[in-house]
Amino acid sequence: MSGLSVKAPRTRGTGRRVITVVGVVAAAITLAACSSASAPDDESAGTIGVVVYGSNTYNECWTTGALKALEDSGYEAKLLNSQFDPSKEISNFQSLIAEGVDGILTNPTSQESAARGALLASQQSIPTVNGLWFPPGNADDKYVGRVSLDDASGIEQTAEWVGANVEPTEVVLLFGVPGDGISEVWRDQITEAIEALPGGFVVVDSQPGMYDRTASQTATENMLTAHPDAGLVITAASEMAIGVSNYLQRSGKSDVDVIASDWSPELVELLESGQISADRYYSPAQQGELGIQTLLKSLDDGGEDQGTVDVPNRIVTADDIAAATDKIPACYDEYLDQAKAAQ
């Protein structure tokens, strides 16, 4: 396995443990988190693997949070990329299980593939934390922890912002990947919330954006060509919102509001320039950080279920995005090169 390594002081564990985080990395990367000066290197706490679902800014920043949570743990970290392929996520689990790891953190490619992996891991007494959990799901009882976006709150805030800031209009939606167990739930819930607003908001179309700006640009063109009176596009991720913005700039349409989700530096620029109207901000770094913290706590507690941890989210505009990211950083820059090197 190729990769790069750093040293961190050992503050946890007395024997060798292996924890694997299955994540967003396109290649395997090893963080040699070694012991303190008073202990030999071979007494490191173990190895943590991180499995991510694909390669993009969100997953890079998610990985920086996972790496930060390992900062003083003494664990090695192994990062794997599922490349947006549920079957690859399962094979990543199988590789880690065969390695004999002590724990797994996954940012799911699909809830079904993550559940399958967690089931396989549990059969070998290997605890798994779901780093982006949407209830309910198969094999939920096989996880020892779950990081949740508190989607109900985020969707409610989005609808409230629309009701207060957008004239009633036709609405189109860009969701993620069909069949991933997350995207259709978000689509259905945001549709219900928007259409419950007074004044006549109607969701007239929705298409998958595949968490990709090029696919989202094409989907936006298709929907707005079919529904030229639509005045609002709501997306489930920053990469998709960037694709929407690219299409609107290219086509010269300036009368369409765009709402994004999560974060990227490019998204912030578009928000501050007014090309994106609002963002449902939550920190990808915080998600990864909470996932590792939950996994480490479960290992310290003998594999006990740690329940569900909610990631806070809020609607922001150009006026308050800086304050939001100052309070909860979206990315830990000191780990970004390591995350990108594994792409």
XYZ file of C-alpha atoms in Angstrom:
343
model
C 0.000 0.000 0.000
C 1.390 3.409 -0.944
C 0.758 6.661 0.868
C 2.282 9.234 3.182
C 2.692 9.303 6.929
C 2.880 11.641 9.876
C 3.667 11.107 13.527
C 1.358 11.892 16.420
C 1.821 11.292 20.150
C 0.255 8.170 21.589
C -2.384 8.964 24.185
C -4.769 6.016 23.800
C -4.541 2.270 24.144
C -1.815 -0.087 25.378
C -1.848 -2.846 22.782
C -2.068 -2.900 19.019
C -5.538 -2.103 17.721
C -6.669 -1.626 14.161
C -9.487 0.716 13.241
C -10.364 1.273 9.635
C -12.174 4.257 8.251
C -13.625 3.554 4.821
C -13.955 6.848 3.032
C -13.627 9.283 0.246
C -10.157 8.633 -0.886
C -9.259 7.435 -4.350
C -6.237 5.520 -3.163
C -5.010 4.093 0.111
C -3.086 6.475 2.344
C -1.360 5.582 5.589
C -0.984 7.919 8.506
C 1.644 6.480 10.786
C 0.376 7.884 14.052
C 3.222 6.704 16.238
C 3.886 6.602 19.951
C 5.270 9.350 22.091
C 9.009 9.706 22.615
C 8.916 7.438 25.654
C 7.325 4.491 23.795
C 8.630 2.536 20.785
C 6.916 2.819 17.415
C 5.663 -0.770 17.541
C 3.458 0.116 20.504
C 1.198 2.403 18.485
C -2.460 2.146 19.392
C -3.302 0.586 16.046
C -4.706 1.499 12.638
C -7.875 3.331 11.741
C -9.270 3.053 8.263
C -11.584 5.616 6.650
C -13.788 4.700 3.650
C -15.255 7.554 1.604
C -17.801 7.304 -1.190
C -15.993 9.261 -3.916
C -13.651 12.085 -4.889
C -14.825 15.675 -4.474
C -14.305 18.678 -2.200
C -16.940 17.514 0.282
C -15.218 14.160 0.773
C -11.777 15.747 1.005
C -12.992 17.998 3.821
C -14.869 15.130 5.483
C -11.551 13.246 5.514
C -9.706 16.188 7.107
C -12.132 15.990 10.019
C -11.459 12.280 10.442
C -7.706 12.899 10.385
C -7.981 15.717 12.922
C -9.890 13.439 15.299
C -6.917 11.049 15.158
C -4.459 13.853 15.890
C -3.350 12.719 19.358
C -4.776 9.205 19.350
C -1.681 7.260 18.365
C -3.567 5.383 15.658
C -2.567 4.770 12.077
C -5.178 5.708 9.464
C -5.887 3.943 6.210
C -8.102 5.780 3.726
C -10.023 4.006 0.974
C -12.264 5.316 -1.807
C -15.468 3.604 -2.945
C -15.526 5.678 -6.163
C -19.304 6.192 -6.072
C -19.761 2.419 -6.485
C -21.775 0.476 -3.866
C -20.083 -2.798 -4.837
C -16.699 -1.131 -4.274
C -17.824 -0.049 -0.814
C -18.623 -3.668 0.059
C -15.261 -4.830 -1.316
C -13.533 -2.151 0.770
C -15.252 -3.561 3.852
C -14.187 -7.064 2.868
C -10.557 -5.974 2.458
C -10.557 -4.315 5.849
C -12.199 -7.287 7.505
C -9.629 -9.609 5.956
C -6.932 -7.320 7.359
C -8.347 -7.811 10.823
C -9.066 -4.164 11.589
C -10.621 -3.184 14.894
C -13.173 -0.703 13.594
C -14.572 0.929 10.472
C -15.933 4.394 9.722
C -17.774 4.683 6.427
C -19.200 7.635 4.553
C -21.751 5.522 2.647
C -21.953 5.211 -1.090
C -25.442 3.857 -0.425
C -27.199 3.029 2.809
C -27.723 -0.518 1.539
C -24.058 -1.187 0.735
C -22.937 0.388 4.018
C -25.431 -1.787 5.907
C -24.150 -4.876 4.095
C -20.606 -3.968 5.039
C -21.563 -3.335 8.659
C -23.286 -6.716 8.809
C -20.179 -8.463 7.458
C -17.990 -6.569 9.922
C -20.250 -7.392 12.875
C -19.951 -11.099 12.079
C -16.229 -10.701 12.826
C -16.889 -8.514 15.896
C -15.598 -5.402 14.118
C -17.545 -2.243 15.074
C -18.710 0.149 12.358
C -19.813 3.783 12.532
C -22.014 5.181 9.766
C -20.630 8.647 9.032
C -23.694 9.864 7.101
C -26.737 8.039 8.413
C -30.331 8.512 7.301
C -32.970 6.566 9.252
C -34.343 4.047 9.065
C -31.999 1.646 7.307
C -31.129 -1.995 6.980
C -28.873 -3.397 9.690
C -29.028 -0.192 11.754
C -28.438 -2.327 14.836
C -25.069 -3.404 13.392
C -23.618 0.091 13.775
C -22.033 1.204 17.049
C -22.657 4.840 16.148
C -24.376 7.028 13.586
C -23.637 10.573 12.415
C -26.843 12.217 11.202
C -27.405 15.518 9.419
C -30.622 16.335 11.287
C -32.322 16.589 7.915
C -35.723 17.447 9.381
C -34.347 20.676 10.825
C -32.422 21.513 7.647
C -35.436 21.004 5.389
C -37.653 23.037 7.718
C -35.138 25.908 7.702
C -34.856 25.745 3.913
C -38.620 25.974 3.476
C -38.850 28.855 5.954
C -36.163 30.782 4.075
C -37.915 30.208 0.753
C -41.250 31.374 2.174
C -39.671 34.567 3.501
C -37.407 35.427 0.563
C -38.790 34.001 -2.694
C -41.990 34.871 -4.522
C -44.260 31.834 -5.142
C -43.007 30.052 -8.233
C -42.451 26.719 -9.903
C -39.563 24.834 -8.301
C -37.152 22.196 -9.621
C -34.937 19.938 -7.502
C -31.532 18.328 -7.950
C -31.076 15.298 -5.720
C -28.057 12.992 -5.489
C -27.761 9.406 -6.674
C -30.890 7.321 -7.320
C -31.150 4.312 -5.057
C -28.583 5.437 -2.477
C -31.195 5.436 0.283
C -30.664 9.140 0.969
C -31.444 11.131 -2.139
C -35.059 10.141 -2.688
C -35.831 10.727 0.994
C -34.438 14.268 0.737
C -36.343 14.867 -2.534
C -39.665 13.733 -1.084
C -39.256 15.637 2.174
C -38.201 18.925 0.567
C -41.060 18.620 -1.929
C -43.576 18.237 0.884
C -42.118 21.178 2.828
C -41.989 23.548 -0.182
C -45.484 22.709 -1.403
C -46.864 23.289 2.108
C -45.806 26.942 1.903
C -48.589 29.464 1.260
C -48.891 31.214 -2.083
C -48.646 28.362 -4.560
C -45.109 26.970 -4.652
C -45.138 23.831 -6.827
C -42.299 21.359 -7.403
C -42.632 20.628 -11.125
C -39.563 18.449 -11.735
C -36.634 16.704 -10.077
C -33.594 14.978 -11.532
C -30.437 13.372 -10.137
C -27.346 15.538 -10.138
C -25.060 12.662 -9.082
C -23.121 15.020 -6.745
C -21.378 16.218 -9.893
C -21.394 19.703 -11.423
C -21.357 18.526 -15.054
C -24.284 16.149 -14.589
C -26.115 18.866 -12.646
C -25.565 21.441 -15.376
C -27.136 19.083 -17.907
C -30.033 18.194 -15.591
C -30.708 21.878 -14.907
C -30.776 22.683 -18.605
C -33.235 19.849 -19.189
C -35.554 20.918 -16.386
C -35.519 24.652 -17.098
C -36.048 24.032 -20.798
C -39.099 21.929 -19.968
C -40.260 24.411 -17.287
C -39.131 27.907 -18.349
C -41.268 29.596 -15.664
C -39.427 27.882 -12.790
C -37.841 30.504 -10.566
C -36.146 28.360 -7.920
C -33.666 25.469 -8.007
C -32.929 23.614 -4.764
C -29.951 21.287 -4.691
C -28.732 18.658 -2.227
C -24.997 19.462 -2.481
C -22.564 22.256 -3.285
C -21.107 20.532 -6.364
C -24.586 20.341 -7.872
C -25.335 23.976 -7.041
C -22.118 24.975 -8.817
C -23.349 23.096 -11.893
C -26.655 24.973 -11.718
C -24.831 28.297 -11.454
C -22.636 27.406 -14.431
C -25.704 26.738 -16.568
C -27.480 29.929 -15.474
C -24.416 32.036 -16.297
C -23.948 30.364 -19.670
C -27.607 30.767 -20.619
C -27.875 34.324 -19.331
C -30.731 33.527 -16.934
C -30.648 35.891 -13.974
C -34.164 35.448 -12.578
C -33.681 32.052 -10.900
C -32.830 31.620 -7.215
C -30.503 28.763 -6.262
C -30.234 27.097 -2.856
C -27.239 24.864 -2.116
C -26.243 22.424 0.621
C -22.934 21.766 2.441
C -19.805 23.776 1.528
C -16.874 24.349 -0.805
C -14.610 27.368 -1.386
C -16.098 27.841 -4.858
C -19.614 27.751 -3.426
C -18.694 30.528 -0.980
C -17.472 32.697 -3.874
C -20.747 32.157 -5.746
C -22.740 32.903 -2.599
C -20.842 36.119 -1.944
C -21.234 37.215 -5.578
C -25.004 36.652 -5.458
C -25.053 33.842 -8.014
C -26.277 31.454 -5.336
C -28.959 32.833 -3.053
C -28.588 30.722 0.089
C -26.867 27.630 1.414
C -27.884 25.005 3.926
C -24.529 24.988 5.668
C -23.168 22.046 7.569
C -19.536 21.150 8.060
C -18.155 18.110 6.237
C -15.096 18.239 8.492
C -17.296 18.092 11.571
C -19.040 14.999 10.197
C -15.766 13.121 9.766
C -14.484 14.311 13.124
C -17.611 13.180 14.956
C -17.472 9.817 13.198
C -13.957 9.048 14.437
C -14.695 10.365 17.929
C -17.729 8.088 18.111
C -15.753 5.072 16.909
C -12.932 5.662 19.388
C -15.402 6.048 22.238
C -17.136 2.798 21.311
C -13.795 0.978 21.267
C -12.932 2.419 24.666
C -16.347 1.260 25.910
C -15.879 -2.299 24.676
C -17.891 -1.883 21.477
C -20.961 -0.329 23.103
C -23.494 1.429 20.850
C -22.977 5.188 21.138
C -26.319 6.103 19.569
C -26.799 8.934 17.080
C -24.903 12.228 16.900
C -26.595 15.077 15.034
C -24.577 17.480 12.879
C -25.981 21.014 13.194
C -26.994 22.838 10.027
C -28.355 26.280 9.253
C -29.360 28.434 6.313
C -26.739 31.051 5.474
C -26.377 33.790 2.884
C -23.531 36.031 1.766
C -24.068 38.046 4.964
C -23.281 35.274 7.441
C -21.411 32.435 5.731
C -18.092 33.692 7.123
C -19.433 33.748 10.685
C -20.837 30.235 10.266
C -17.538 28.770 9.075
C -15.580 30.662 11.740
C -17.756 28.997 14.368
C -17.660 25.506 12.837
C -14.856 25.097 10.268
C -15.865 23.360 7.059
C -12.394 21.956 6.397
C -9.129 21.572 8.304
C -6.549 22.981 5.930
C -3.616 21.423 7.764
C -4.857 17.971 6.682
C -6.078 18.912 3.209
C -2.861 18.011 1.380
C -2.976 14.531 2.910
C -6.598 14.095 1.871
C -5.946 15.349 -1.666
C -2.858 13.172 -2.044
C -5.067 10.123 -1.653
C -7.483 11.258 -4.380
